[in-house]
């Protein structure tokens, strides 16, 4: 049965993907019977259903290879087709429409129902506030969405920020100047970016300030146009800090605020801005709240059990058991 399908190249440079004089696509056309046409960054395929699925697998691996090496050649495509015929690519659950971004080691896609809600909400809304426990992929997916938007030229830059709040430690006891003290707080953001693009390219983008990773305090007074802005660890912000962050957004910008309201490191007399905005911003068009839970945890399988064990206790129980 003849069908038609469209494949979006997900931020890849069409010229690099197609190859010199479209040689990469000609390799596919020579091997398969389907009719393939290219319009911008979209491939249109018309052919038998089984063959279309094989071409999708080949295209997926081509995109992975392109992001790994920064280039793609005829021999690469021939090898991918050979591996596919040998059954090497049996990841049948790969839906290219759900791939957020191709990385240097593969691709990022939602891995739970909650993560899928986050992905879909970010596509439809300019501001998404995601709340959930550790291990649910809040930061990682937010960074993937930002990198995808940058690659697709939907924004001109990425701004990643976190409040520098101690988790049981004091900044003053750490060595170095202020930037060196704050650096460790921003490490998770560097780690996520480092997994998604080659190190040299990442350094170049950061040197040109296309990508910035800064403490939240450095956001004051700025107006961010055409930017994808992420506030991580938002449970450790005050109500005024959240307001300050949100009012930085300029024209054609998007924002994700992520946090875990069960892990607040503020002083007992301080209110968390992440808790407050749930009632303040509720119902505003263009702002979407996404709640994740233990079912969305994608870290080590024991993390889910640990989260569930702690959720069964209240704060007083935890303190009492720690003092035993």
CSV table of C-alpha atoms in Angstrom, one decimal:
chain,number,residue,atom,x,y,z
A,1,UNK,CA,0.0,0.0,0.0
A,2,UNK,CA,1.5,3.4,-1.1
A,3,UNK,CA,1.7,6.0,1.7
A,4,UNK,CA,3.3,9.4,2.1
A,5,UNK,CA,5.4,10.7,5.1
A,6,UNK,CA,7.3,13.8,6.0
A,7,UNK,CA,10.5,13.9,8.0
A,8,UNK,CA,11.7,17.1,9.5
A,9,UNK,CA,15.5,17.4,9.8
A,10,UNK,CA,15.3,18.6,13.4
A,11,UNK,CA,17.8,21.5,13.3
A,12,UNK,CA,20.3,19.9,11.0
A,13,UNK,CA,21.9,21.9,8.3
A,14,UNK,CA,20.1,20.7,5.1
A,15,UNK,CA,23.2,21.2,2.9
A,16,UNK,CA,25.3,19.1,5.2
A,17,UNK,CA,22.6,16.4,5.5
A,18,UNK,CA,22.0,16.2,1.7
A,19,UNK,CA,25.7,16.3,0.9
A,20,UNK,CA,27.5,17.8,-2.0
A,21,UNK,CA,25.2,17.9,-5.0
A,22,UNK,CA,22.6,16.0,-3.0
A,23,UNK,CA,24.8,12.9,-3.1
A,24,UNK,CA,23.7,11.5,0.3
A,25,UNK,CA,20.0,11.6,-0.8
A,26,UNK,CA,20.9,10.0,-4.2
A,27,UNK,CA,22.4,7.1,-2.2
A,28,UNK,CA,19.1,6.5,-0.5
A,29,UNK,CA,17.1,6.9,-3.7
A,30,UNK,CA,19.3,4.4,-5.5
A,31,UNK,CA,18.8,1.8,-2.8
A,32,UNK,CA,15.1,2.3,-2.1
A,33,UNK,CA,12.2,2.4,-4.6
A,34,UNK,CA,10.4,5.2,-2.8
A,35,UNK,CA,10.1,8.7,-4.2
A,36,UNK,CA,12.0,11.3,-2.1
A,37,UNK,CA,11.7,15.0,-2.5
A,38,UNK,CA,13.3,17.8,-0.3
A,39,UNK,CA,11.7,21.1,0.6
A,40,UNK,CA,13.9,23.2,2.9
A,41,UNK,CA,14.4,21.1,6.0
A,42,UNK,CA,11.6,18.6,5.3
A,43,UNK,CA,11.9,15.2,3.4
A,44,UNK,CA,8.8,14.0,1.7
A,45,UNK,CA,8.7,10.2,1.0
A,46,UNK,CA,6.1,8.4,-1.1
A,47,UNK,CA,6.3,4.6,-1.1
A,48,UNK,CA,5.4,1.3,0.6
A,49,UNK,CA,4.8,1.5,4.3
A,50,UNK,CA,7.6,-0.9,5.3
A,51,UNK,CA,10.1,0.9,3.1
A,52,UNK,CA,9.1,4.3,4.5
A,53,UNK,CA,9.8,2.9,8.0
A,54,UNK,CA,13.3,1.7,6.9
A,55,UNK,CA,14.0,5.1,5.4
A,56,UNK,CA,13.0,6.8,8.6
A,57,UNK,CA,15.5,4.6,10.5
A,58,UNK,CA,18.2,5.4,8.0
A,59,UNK,CA,17.5,9.2,8.2
A,60,UNK,CA,17.5,9.0,12.0
A,61,UNK,CA,20.9,7.4,12.0
A,62,UNK,CA,22.1,10.0,9.4
A,63,UNK,CA,21.1,12.8,11.7
A,64,UNK,CA,22.9,11.2,14.7
A,65,UNK,CA,26.0,10.7,12.6
A,66,UNK,CA,25.9,14.3,11.3
A,67,UNK,CA,25.7,15.6,14.9
A,68,UNK,CA,28.5,13.4,16.0
A,69,UNK,CA,31.0,14.2,13.3
A,70,UNK,CA,29.8,17.6,12.0
A,71,UNK,CA,29.6,16.2,8.5
A,72,UNK,CA,28.0,13.4,6.5
A,73,UNK,CA,29.3,11.6,3.4
A,74,UNK,CA,28.2,9.0,0.9
A,75,UNK,CA,30.2,6.2,2.6
A,76,UNK,CA,28.5,7.1,5.9
A,77,UNK,CA,25.0,6.7,4.3
A,78,UNK,CA,26.0,3.4,2.6
A,79,UNK,CA,27.2,2.0,5.9
A,80,UNK,CA,24.0,3.1,7.7
A,81,UNK,CA,21.9,1.4,5.0
A,82,UNK,CA,23.9,-1.8,5.4
A,83,UNK,CA,23.6,-1.7,9.2
A,84,UNK,CA,19.9,-1.2,8.9
A,85,UNK,CA,19.5,-4.2,6.6
A,86,UNK,CA,21.4,-6.2,9.2
A,87,UNK,CA,18.8,-5.2,11.8
A,88,UNK,CA,21.2,-3.0,13.8
A,89,UNK,CA,18.6,-0.3,14.3
A,90,UNK,CA,15.7,-2.0,16.0
A,91,UNK,CA,14.6,0.9,18.1
A,92,UNK,CA,11.0,0.7,16.9
A,93,UNK,CA,9.7,3.2,19.4
A,94,UNK,CA,11.7,6.1,17.8
A,95,UNK,CA,9.1,8.6,16.6
A,96,UNK,CA,10.9,11.4,14.8
A,97,UNK,CA,8.1,13.8,15.7
A,98,UNK,CA,9.0,13.2,19.4
A,99,UNK,CA,12.8,13.7,19.0
A,100,UNK,CA,13.5,17.0,20.6
A,101,UNK,CA,17.1,17.3,19.4
A,102,UNK,CA,19.9,15.2,18.0
A,103,UNK,CA,23.0,15.2,20.1
A,104,UNK,CA,26.6,14.1,19.7
A,105,UNK,CA,25.7,10.7,21.1
A,106,UNK,CA,22.2,10.1,19.9
A,107,UNK,CA,19.0,12.0,20.5
A,108,UNK,CA,16.8,13.4,23.3
A,109,UNK,CA,13.1,12.5,23.4
A,110,UNK,CA,10.4,12.3,26.1
A,111,UNK,CA,10.8,9.1,28.1
A,112,UNK,CA,7.6,9.3,30.2
A,113,UNK,CA,4.1,10.7,29.9
A,114,UNK,CA,5.0,13.6,32.1
A,115,UNK,CA,8.0,14.4,29.9
A,116,UNK,CA,5.8,14.3,26.8
A,117,UNK,CA,3.5,16.8,28.4
A,118,UNK,CA,6.4,19.1,29.1
A,119,UNK,CA,7.6,18.8,25.5
A,120,UNK,CA,4.2,19.5,24.0
A,121,UNK,CA,3.5,22.3,26.4
A,122,UNK,CA,6.8,24.0,25.5
A,123,UNK,CA,5.8,23.9,21.8
A,124,UNK,CA,2.5,25.6,22.4
A,125,UNK,CA,3.3,28.1,25.2
A,126,UNK,CA,5.9,30.9,25.7
A,127,UNK,CA,6.3,30.2,29.4
A,128,UNK,CA,6.3,26.7,31.0
A,129,UNK,CA,6.7,26.1,34.7
A,130,UNK,CA,7.6,22.5,35.4
A,131,UNK,CA,7.5,21.1,39.0
A,132,UNK,CA,8.6,17.7,40.0
A,133,UNK,CA,11.0,15.6,42.1
A,134,UNK,CA,14.7,14.8,41.4
A,135,UNK,CA,15.4,12.6,38.5
A,136,UNK,CA,12.4,13.5,36.3
A,137,UNK,CA,14.5,15.2,33.7
A,138,UNK,CA,13.3,18.7,34.2
A,139,UNK,CA,16.6,20.4,33.6
A,140,UNK,CA,17.8,18.1,30.9
A,141,UNK,CA,14.6,18.4,28.8
A,142,UNK,CA,14.5,22.1,29.3
A,143,UNK,CA,18.1,22.4,27.9
A,144,UNK,CA,17.2,20.1,25.0
A,145,UNK,CA,14.3,22.3,24.1
A,146,UNK,CA,16.5,25.4,24.2
A,147,UNK,CA,19.2,23.8,22.1
A,148,UNK,CA,16.5,22.6,19.6
A,149,UNK,CA,15.1,26.2,19.4
A,150,UNK,CA,18.6,27.6,18.8
A,151,UNK,CA,19.4,25.0,16.1
A,152,UNK,CA,16.0,25.7,14.3
A,153,UNK,CA,16.7,29.4,14.4
A,154,UNK,CA,13.6,30.0,16.5
A,155,UNK,CA,15.8,32.0,19.0
A,156,UNK,CA,19.1,33.8,18.7
A,157,UNK,CA,20.5,32.7,22.1
A,158,UNK,CA,20.1,30.7,25.2
A,159,UNK,CA,20.3,32.0,28.8
A,160,UNK,CA,20.6,29.4,31.6
A,161,UNK,CA,20.4,30.6,35.2
A,162,UNK,CA,20.2,29.2,38.8
A,163,UNK,CA,20.0,30.9,42.2
A,164,UNK,CA,23.2,30.4,44.2
A,165,UNK,CA,21.7,29.0,47.3
A,166,UNK,CA,23.6,26.6,49.6
A,167,UNK,CA,22.3,23.1,50.0
A,168,UNK,CA,23.6,22.7,53.5
A,169,UNK,CA,26.9,24.3,52.7
A,170,UNK,CA,28.2,27.9,53.0
A,171,UNK,CA,29.6,29.8,50.1
A,172,UNK,CA,32.0,31.7,52.3
A,173,UNK,CA,33.9,28.5,53.1
A,174,UNK,CA,34.6,27.7,49.5
A,175,UNK,CA,37.9,28.8,47.9
A,176,UNK,CA,38.2,31.5,45.2
A,177,UNK,CA,36.5,34.6,44.1
A,178,UNK,CA,32.7,35.0,43.7
A,179,UNK,CA,32.6,33.5,40.2
A,180,UNK,CA,34.7,30.5,41.4
A,181,UNK,CA,32.4,30.0,44.4
A,182,UNK,CA,29.3,30.2,42.2
A,183,UNK,CA,30.7,27.9,39.5
A,184,UNK,CA,29.7,24.6,41.1
A,185,UNK,CA,26.1,25.6,41.3
A,186,UNK,CA,26.0,25.9,37.5
A,187,UNK,CA,27.7,22.6,36.8
A,188,UNK,CA,24.5,20.7,36.0
A,189,UNK,CA,23.7,23.2,33.3
A,190,UNK,CA,27.1,22.8,31.8
A,191,UNK,CA,26.8,19.0,32.0
A,192,UNK,CA,23.5,19.0,30.1
A,193,UNK,CA,24.8,21.2,27.3
A,194,UNK,CA,28.0,19.2,27.0
A,195,UNK,CA,26.0,16.1,26.2
A,196,UNK,CA,24.1,17.8,23.5
A,197,UNK,CA,26.7,19.4,21.3
A,198,UNK,CA,30.4,19.0,20.5
A,199,UNK,CA,32.7,20.7,23.0
A,200,UNK,CA,34.4,23.0,20.5
A,201,UNK,CA,31.1,24.2,19.2
A,202,UNK,CA,29.8,24.8,22.7
A,203,UNK,CA,32.9,26.8,23.7
A,204,UNK,CA,32.5,28.9,20.6
A,205,UNK,CA,28.9,29.7,21.3
A,206,UNK,CA,29.7,30.6,24.9
A,207,UNK,CA,32.6,32.7,23.9
A,208,UNK,CA,30.3,34.7,21.6
A,209,UNK,CA,27.6,34.8,24.4
A,210,UNK,CA,25.1,33.0,22.1
A,211,UNK,CA,24.9,30.7,25.2
A,212,UNK,CA,25.2,32.1,28.6
A,213,UNK,CA,25.2,30.3,32.0
A,214,UNK,CA,24.9,32.8,34.8
A,215,UNK,CA,23.7,33.2,38.4
A,216,UNK,CA,20.2,34.5,38.8
A,217,UNK,CA,21.5,37.7,40.5
A,218,UNK,CA,23.2,38.7,37.2
A,219,UNK,CA,19.8,38.8,35.4
A,220,UNK,CA,18.7,42.0,37.0
A,221,UNK,CA,18.3,45.0,34.6
A,222,UNK,CA,18.5,42.9,31.4
A,223,UNK,CA,15.9,42.6,28.6
A,224,UNK,CA,16.2,39.3,26.7
A,225,UNK,CA,14.8,39.4,23.2
A,226,UNK,CA,14.8,36.4,20.8
A,227,UNK,CA,16.1,34.2,23.6
A,228,UNK,CA,15.3,30.8,25.3
A,229,UNK,CA,15.6,31.4,29.0
A,230,UNK,CA,15.7,28.7,31.7
A,231,UNK,CA,15.5,29.2,35.4
A,232,UNK,CA,16.6,26.0,37.2
A,233,UNK,CA,16.2,25.1,40.9
A,234,UNK,CA,13.5,27.7,41.0
A,235,UNK,CA,12.3,26.4,44.4
A,236,UNK,CA,15.3,28.3,45.9
A,237,UNK,CA,14.1,31.7,44.6
A,238,UNK,CA,12.2,34.3,46.5
A,239,UNK,CA,8.9,35.6,45.1
A,240,UNK,CA,10.6,38.8,44.0
A,241,UNK,CA,13.4,36.9,42.3
A,242,UNK,CA,10.8,34.9,40.2
A,243,UNK,CA,9.1,38.1,39.3
A,244,UNK,CA,12.4,39.7,38.3
A,245,UNK,CA,13.2,36.7,36.1
A,246,UNK,CA,9.9,36.6,34.4
A,247,UNK,CA,10.0,40.3,33.6
A,248,UNK,CA,13.3,40.0,31.8
A,249,UNK,CA,11.5,38.4,28.8
A,250,UNK,CA,11.5,40.5,25.7
A,251,UNK,CA,10.0,40.0,22.2
A,252,UNK,CA,10.1,36.5,20.7
A,253,UNK,CA,11.4,34.9,23.8
A,254,UNK,CA,10.4,31.7,25.6
A,255,UNK,CA,11.1,30.6,29.2
A,256,UNK,CA,11.1,27.4,31.3
A,257,UNK,CA,11.0,27.6,35.0
A,258,UNK,CA,11.9,24.3,36.7
A,259,UNK,CA,12.1,23.2,40.3
A,260,UNK,CA,11.3,20.7,43.1
A,261,UNK,CA,9.2,22.1,45.9
A,262,UNK,CA,10.2,19.1,48.1
A,263,UNK,CA,13.8,20.2,48.1
A,264,UNK,CA,13.8,23.9,49.2
A,265,UNK,CA,17.2,25.1,50.6
A,266,UNK,CA,16.0,28.5,51.7
A,267,UNK,CA,16.0,29.6,55.4
A,268,UNK,CA,12.9,28.5,57.3
A,269,UNK,CA,11.5,32.0,57.4
A,270,UNK,CA,11.9,32.6,53.6
A,271,UNK,CA,9.1,31.9,51.1
A,272,UNK,CA,9.7,30.0,47.9
A,273,UNK,CA,8.8,31.9,44.8
A,274,UNK,CA,8.1,28.7,43.0
A,275,UNK,CA,5.3,27.9,45.4
A,276,UNK,CA,3.7,31.3,45.1
A,277,UNK,CA,3.6,31.6,41.3
A,278,UNK,CA,1.3,28.5,41.2
A,279,UNK,CA,-1.6,30.7,42.4
A,280,UNK,CA,-0.4,34.0,41.0
A,281,UNK,CA,0.0,32.9,37.4
A,282,UNK,CA,-2.7,30.3,37.3
A,283,UNK,CA,-5.0,30.6,34.3
A,284,UNK,CA,-2.9,33.1,32.3
A,285,UNK,CA,-3.0,32.3,28.6
A,286,UNK,CA,0.5,31.4,27.2
A,287,UNK,CA,1.7,30.1,30.6
A,288,UNK,CA,1.4,26.4,31.3
A,289,UNK,CA,2.1,24.4,34.5
A,290,UNK,CA,3.4,20.9,34.1
A,291,UNK,CA,3.6,18.6,37.2
A,292,UNK,CA,5.9,15.5,37.2
A,293,UNK,CA,5.9,12.8,39.8
A,294,UNK,CA,7.8,9.5,40.6
A,295,UNK,CA,6.4,7.8,37.5
A,296,UNK,CA,8.5,10.2,35.4
A,297,UNK,CA,11.8,9.5,37.1
A,298,UNK,CA,14.4,8.4,34.5
A,299,UNK,CA,17.5,8.0,36.7
A,300,UNK,CA,18.6,4.9,38.5
A,301,UNK,CA,15.7,2.6,39.3
A,302,UNK,CA,16.3,3.0,43.0
A,303,UNK,CA,15.8,6.8,42.8
A,304,UNK,CA,12.0,6.2,42.3
A,305,UNK,CA,11.9,4.1,45.5
A,306,UNK,CA,13.9,6.7,47.4
A,307,UNK,CA,11.5,9.5,46.3
A,308,UNK,CA,8.5,7.4,47.3
A,309,UNK,CA,10.0,6.6,50.7
A,310,UNK,CA,10.6,10.2,51.5
A,311,UNK,CA,7.2,11.3,50.2
A,312,UNK,CA,5.5,8.9,52.7
A,313,UNK,CA,7.0,11.0,55.5
A,314,UNK,CA,6.4,14.6,56.5
A,315,UNK,CA,9.1,17.0,57.4
A,316,UNK,CA,8.9,16.3,61.1
A,317,UNK,CA,9.2,12.6,60.6
A,318,UNK,CA,12.3,13.1,58.5
A,319,UNK,CA,13.9,15.2,61.2
A,320,UNK,CA,12.9,12.8,64.0
A,321,UNK,CA,14.4,9.8,62.1
A,322,UNK,CA,17.6,11.7,61.4
A,323,UNK,CA,18.0,12.4,65.1
A,324,UNK,CA,17.6,8.7,66.1
